[in-house]
Amino acid sequence: MKTMTKIKWQMTSKVLIALATLLVLVGLFTLIHPAAKASPPVPLDQSILESKALAIAQLNGLQGNPTAKKVVRMTLGEWLALDGGELGTDAAQIGLTPDLPVFVLAIRGNVTWRGLGMVPSNQHYDSITVVIDARTGEIMQVGAGPSDHMPVPVP
Amino acid sequence: MKNIPRRLLISVLLLMTGSLSVATPSVLAWGEKGKPAESHCTCLHNATEKKVITTWGGSAYITFTDPNLSGGSASYHRVATVDGTTGKFVEWGWVKTPTGFYALLSWNNGFGVQNRYLTGVSRATHRYSHQYDPNTGNFWFYVDGAYYTYQNAGFSSGTFEGAGGEAGQGIESFNSTLLYDLRYLQNTNGTFTFVSWNGHVNDVDNAPYYNANGSDSNSFYDKRLPS
């Protein structure tokens, strides 16, 4: 009986050791192999993206809550075309391509500019627009100005 | 002996947890909103130099010194072409914020101000250049000669070239970021040439920030007085 139990334990040990070895190898492969890391990030849902974009708007000067807002999804190329810009021929070197999905939050509201640039301190505007990477939520652009010149008009 | 499988199982689970863990998403943090004692306001603080001349673009090497944000929002170092009569401008350089390091393009086309953040540029010394293109009416932006983006900024030439640091709230460090080999873009009958300029002429000094001369007549450090 004791011998049977011993054999059982030995077999269980061997199976677990094999399983552990397999998992360690898979783990190491995931850590080391670049292709294993290259899987695209899970897209963030609308509420998370909007919350991130709103936080960026507030950090850059939106006072209180928006009086009106509009959310638009588009590609980076489409956004830049709306805003009078375009990617350069070497932009892909830093991971920027025209087909990259972006999330745009256009806001009407009371804005006291807290972003960067040679503008007078506490410059007031009535709109602010935030563009973030729709896959990661990372900031791509923020800008404020008169609401009748918004790249994405808000009714 | 009986404990071996259990230990193995725990080890396996720990390994799985370790190998499957992913980086948590970055969290935005803006730091303290209180007015720092040595700052004149919780607002932008500049320390810039200038060259008053008709200019169609600018260029400089800007070192990366990983300044401490001290709970603030941004430490930003750039070269700018400014139309002093209309307030329109383009700026190009790098910024460190609580969420990361970016090349930053800022501009004002007469209808507000825009900040475009570009990821993927390494945290190192680079030459940041921008120049007006008369064929398209846009400014083109380069890092070490690589062309990353263009932008219509609603003007062509500026009345002065500027360069220097800007802090988001007045509490951030500049950490002796060096701007050197400063140049402005000269237009002689349609021929555009980058020309060196003396970067030591003060433009704006919002205490406690200031610029200190570099090793030659065309370089300077962005600095901040100790708090």
XYZ file of C-alpha atoms in Angstrom:
382
model
C 0.000 0.000 0.000
C 2.825 2.291 0.988
C 4.590 1.458 -2.261
C 1.466 2.386 -4.274
C 1.205 5.761 -2.504
C 4.895 6.370 -3.112
C 4.507 5.606 -6.825
C 1.465 7.915 -6.999
C 3.394 10.774 -5.433
C 6.355 10.176 -7.699
C 4.113 10.281 -10.771
C 2.335 13.428 -9.560
C 5.704 15.040 -8.914
C 6.917 14.177 -12.395
C 3.760 15.556 -14.016
C 4.001 18.768 -12.007
C 7.699 19.164 -12.789
C 6.953 18.735 -16.489
C 4.104 21.255 -16.236
C 6.313 23.717 -14.352
C 9.082 23.368 -16.939
C 6.603 23.985 -19.734
C 5.176 27.080 -18.035
C 8.636 28.457 -17.271
C 9.590 28.016 -20.920
C 6.377 29.721 -22.073
C 6.985 32.548 -19.581
C 10.571 33.015 -20.744
C 9.460 32.980 -24.379
C 6.876 35.680 -23.604
C 9.482 37.800 -21.830
C 12.266 37.376 -24.362
C 10.645 37.024 -27.773
C 9.754 40.476 -29.194
C 7.016 39.103 -31.438
C 5.246 37.730 -28.388
C 5.064 41.259 -26.990
C 3.920 42.824 -30.222
C 0.280 41.906 -29.836
C -1.873 45.016 -30.198
C -3.140 46.584 -26.978
C -6.690 45.807 -26.022
C -8.840 48.737 -27.184
C -10.108 50.863 -24.348
C -13.822 51.310 -24.068
C -15.632 54.571 -24.693
C -16.139 55.529 -21.041
C -12.452 55.048 -20.163
C -11.305 57.040 -23.192
C -13.744 59.835 -22.469
C -12.721 59.940 -18.828
C -9.014 60.143 -19.776
C -9.652 62.861 -22.363
C -11.758 64.867 -19.910
C -8.979 64.631 -17.311
C -6.488 65.974 -19.882
C -8.874 68.835 -20.728
C -9.143 69.747 -17.049
C -5.381 69.567 -16.546
C -4.952 71.929 -19.477
C -7.433 74.484 -18.234
C -11.060 73.383 -18.530
C -12.836 74.906 -15.548
C -15.618 72.749 -14.158
C -17.638 70.582 -16.506
C -18.225 70.982 -20.251
C -21.277 72.990 -21.283
C -21.442 70.832 -24.423
C -19.258 68.117 -25.899
C -18.835 65.832 -28.866
C -16.933 62.585 -29.167
C -15.543 61.435 -32.511
C -13.405 58.460 -33.478
C -11.215 58.801 -36.548
C -7.723 58.031 -37.781
C -4.704 60.172 -37.008
C -4.473 61.077 -40.686
C -8.076 62.308 -40.693
C -7.511 64.323 -37.519
C -4.379 66.005 -38.876
C -6.154 66.873 -42.116
C -8.910 68.566 -40.092
C -6.312 70.496 -38.132
C -4.163 71.696 -41.046
C -1.377 69.178 -40.553
C 0.004 65.920 -41.831
C 2.577 63.331 -40.833
C 6.041 63.644 -42.296
C 7.737 60.973 -44.367
C 9.759 59.705 -41.379
C 6.908 59.607 -38.835
C 6.667 55.815 -38.990
C 10.126 55.706 -37.362
C 8.489 56.907 -34.142
C 5.398 54.750 -34.515
C 3.084 57.317 -36.085
C 1.066 56.246 -39.100
C -2.025 57.867 -40.661
C -4.206 54.835 -39.887
C -3.593 54.998 -36.137
C -7.011 55.223 -34.380
C -7.596 58.329 -32.299
C -10.349 59.431 -29.966
C -11.327 63.100 -30.104
C -13.204 64.871 -27.323
C -14.320 68.375 -28.344
C -15.639 70.513 -25.533
C -17.344 73.857 -25.167
C -16.759 75.350 -21.743
C -14.822 77.839 -19.690
C -11.101 77.384 -20.350
C -8.193 79.136 -18.690
C -5.232 77.795 -20.656
C -2.795 75.760 -18.536
C -1.065 74.024 -21.422
C 2.265 75.050 -22.953
C 3.309 77.686 -25.468
C 4.106 81.372 -25.655
C 0.652 82.628 -24.778
C -0.158 85.150 -22.072
C -0.740 83.591 -18.654
C -4.333 82.654 -17.863
C -5.514 83.145 -21.451
C -9.267 82.498 -21.647
C -11.030 80.500 -24.354
C -14.457 78.921 -24.708
C -13.459 75.564 -26.161
C -10.855 72.856 -25.752
C -10.217 69.747 -27.848
C -8.310 66.666 -26.750
C -6.973 63.925 -29.021
C -5.778 60.670 -27.507
C -4.551 57.348 -28.849
C -7.693 55.189 -28.958
C -5.669 52.062 -28.153
C -3.777 53.330 -25.116
C -5.394 56.585 -24.006
C -2.068 58.414 -24.345
C -2.224 62.140 -25.061
C -1.585 63.138 -28.686
C -2.867 66.709 -28.816
C -4.660 69.283 -26.735
C -5.636 72.738 -27.869
C -7.912 75.573 -26.877
C -9.431 78.447 -28.811
C -12.620 80.205 -29.825
C -15.517 77.767 -30.205
C -16.355 79.029 -33.707
C -12.992 77.693 -34.933
C -13.034 74.204 -33.429
C -11.644 71.455 -35.712
C -14.601 69.309 -34.589
C -17.521 71.722 -34.135
C -19.735 71.225 -31.102
C -23.346 72.374 -31.601
C 8.273 14.674 0.441
C 4.491 15.111 0.525
C 4.977 18.860 0.456
C 6.944 18.842 -2.768
C 3.947 18.780 -5.183
C 2.208 21.535 -3.211
C 5.365 23.648 -3.263
C 5.775 22.963 -6.936
C 2.187 23.983 -7.580
C 2.668 27.233 -5.645
C 5.910 27.931 -7.541
C 4.146 27.312 -10.834
C 1.315 29.665 -9.888
C 3.773 32.335 -8.809
C 5.678 31.983 -12.070
C 2.454 32.213 -14.044
C 1.430 35.329 -12.151
C 4.836 36.861 -12.799
C 5.006 36.069 -16.483
C 1.467 37.098 -17.212
C 1.531 40.377 -15.324
C 1.217 43.472 -17.533
C 2.199 47.064 -16.946
C -0.555 49.056 -15.309
C -1.827 51.963 -17.407
C -0.204 55.276 -16.645
C -2.161 57.458 -14.288
C -2.419 61.161 -14.888
C -1.203 63.225 -11.995
C -0.983 66.974 -12.013
C 0.691 67.587 -8.673
C -0.051 70.233 -6.095
C -2.235 73.139 -7.127
C -0.945 75.388 -4.375
C 1.016 78.471 -5.307
C 4.746 77.889 -4.733
C 6.327 80.504 -2.469
C 8.969 81.497 -5.020
C 6.618 81.649 -8.005
C 4.591 84.635 -9.085
C 1.625 82.439 -9.972
C 0.589 78.851 -10.548
C 1.034 79.342 -14.276
C 3.586 79.082 -17.063
C 7.092 80.303 -16.282
C 9.515 81.030 -19.098
C 13.225 81.693 -19.366
C 13.925 82.472 -23.002
C 16.520 84.151 -25.183
C 15.795 85.835 -28.484
C 17.161 86.996 -31.820
C 15.176 89.899 -33.266
C 15.254 89.368 -37.001
C 12.954 88.240 -39.790
C 13.072 84.463 -39.452
C 11.467 81.567 -41.289
C 12.386 78.812 -38.887
C 14.769 77.750 -36.151
C 17.060 75.012 -34.992
C 19.100 73.949 -31.961
C 20.577 70.964 -30.245
C 18.739 70.420 -26.977
C 20.125 68.048 -24.361
C 17.865 65.820 -22.284
C 18.555 66.182 -18.558
C 15.530 64.403 -17.067
C 14.455 67.309 -14.849
C 12.574 66.677 -11.617
C 8.980 67.863 -11.934
C 8.658 68.260 -8.137
C 4.962 67.453 -8.366
C 4.433 69.955 -11.182
C 3.129 69.456 -14.684
C 5.840 70.043 -17.297
C 9.437 70.956 -18.029
C 9.583 72.070 -21.666
C 12.587 73.174 -23.778
C 12.267 74.401 -27.339
C 13.113 76.706 -30.208
C 10.389 79.050 -31.466
C 9.593 81.262 -34.423
C 7.338 84.076 -33.273
C 5.418 86.787 -35.081
C 5.457 89.423 -32.374
C 2.899 91.588 -34.164
C 0.121 88.970 -34.239
C 1.153 86.609 -31.447
C 1.259 83.668 -33.861
C 4.078 81.198 -33.264
C 5.452 77.721 -33.769
C 7.615 75.977 -31.166
C 9.451 72.644 -31.362
C 11.376 70.783 -28.675
C 10.867 68.249 -25.905
C 8.719 68.108 -22.810
C 8.713 65.919 -19.732
C 5.328 65.531 -18.025
C 4.070 63.187 -15.296
C 2.938 60.807 -18.058
C 6.149 60.670 -20.058
C 8.649 62.246 -22.428
C 7.539 63.653 -25.772
C 8.667 65.794 -28.658
C 6.267 68.718 -28.466
C 4.987 70.936 -31.239
C 3.115 73.978 -29.990
C 1.587 76.625 -32.218
C -0.855 79.476 -32.379
C -2.398 80.185 -35.780
C -4.433 83.131 -34.523
C -7.290 80.918 -33.337
C -5.952 79.595 -30.069
C -3.054 77.442 -28.986
C -2.337 73.800 -29.743
C 0.086 71.294 -28.188
C 0.857 68.164 -30.215
C 2.681 65.395 -28.332
C 4.844 62.928 -30.280
C 6.001 59.736 -28.597
C 8.884 57.604 -29.784
C 11.697 60.182 -29.760
C 14.525 58.963 -27.507
C 15.484 60.684 -24.262
C 18.755 62.036 -25.573
C 20.339 65.087 -27.174
C 18.740 65.865 -30.523
C 18.683 68.680 -33.043
C 15.159 70.086 -33.199
C 14.564 72.042 -36.412
C 11.591 73.636 -38.072
C 11.280 75.592 -41.274
C 8.644 77.318 -43.340
C 7.938 75.819 -46.749
C 6.768 78.507 -49.214
C 5.434 75.877 -51.613
C 2.884 74.471 -49.159
C 2.537 77.357 -46.701
C 3.302 75.017 -43.804
C 6.049 74.654 -41.235
C 7.958 71.366 -41.367
C 9.349 69.786 -38.181
C 12.453 67.616 -37.897
C 14.425 65.742 -35.232
C 18.022 65.084 -36.296
C 16.975 65.580 -39.885
C 14.087 63.075 -39.725
C 10.886 64.704 -40.929
C 8.028 63.940 -38.539
C 5.175 66.347 -39.225
C 4.067 69.569 -40.843
C 1.564 72.115 -39.680
C -0.144 75.165 -41.062
C 0.330 77.880 -38.465
C -1.307 80.785 -40.283
C 1.892 82.754 -40.892
C 5.156 82.443 -42.728
C 7.948 84.474 -41.138
C 8.410 85.630 -37.574
C 9.784 88.854 -36.170
C 12.056 87.006 -33.781
C 13.517 83.617 -33.022
C 13.231 82.472 -29.417
C 14.585 79.575 -27.414
C 14.553 78.394 -23.843
C 12.629 76.616 -21.154
C 9.092 76.741 -19.865
C 7.649 75.256 -16.685
C 4.001 74.330 -16.380
C 3.445 75.533 -12.825
C 6.631 77.170 -11.612
C 7.822 74.391 -9.340
C 9.499 72.143 -11.905
C 13.258 71.912 -12.451
C 15.022 72.761 -15.714
C 18.096 70.823 -14.554
C 20.588 72.771 -16.662
C 19.221 71.711 -20.021
C 21.678 72.968 -22.634
C 20.568 74.565 -25.908
C 23.433 74.981 -28.345
C 24.258 75.696 -31.970
C 21.190 77.935 -32.180
C 20.185 78.956 -35.681
C 17.451 80.917 -37.397
C 16.308 80.440 -40.989
C 17.214 83.259 -43.339
C 15.418 83.783 -46.644
C 17.481 85.513 -49.314
C 15.408 85.831 -52.484
C 13.919 82.379 -52.033
C 17.113 80.703 -50.873
C 16.741 79.466 -47.306
C 19.789 79.117 -45.081
C 20.186 78.341 -41.379
C 22.348 81.025 -39.754
C 23.885 81.059 -36.260
C 22.603 83.608 -33.785
C 23.725 84.908 -30.440
C 21.518 83.119 -27.927
C 22.424 85.339 -25.005
C 19.955 88.173 -25.488
C 17.328 87.834 -22.780
C 13.691 87.798 -23.747
C 11.630 86.590 -20.793
C 12.848 85.661 -17.319
C 10.067 84.578 -14.986
C 11.741 84.074 -11.622
C 12.927 81.683 -10.306
C 13.895 80.587 -13.848
C 16.734 82.074 -15.859
C 19.272 81.278 -18.556
C 23.019 81.043 -17.977
C 25.624 81.405 -20.683
C 27.079 78.244 -22.131
C 30.614 77.613 -23.268
C 30.396 79.885 -26.320
C 28.420 82.845 -27.625
C 25.707 80.659 -29.092
C 24.645 78.331 -26.292
C 22.960 78.615 -22.924
C 21.590 76.577 -20.035
C 18.009 76.589 -18.792
C 18.168 76.905 -15.041
C 16.078 77.430 -11.949
C 17.104 79.099 -8.722
C 17.146 76.719 -5.744
C 13.860 76.730 -3.855
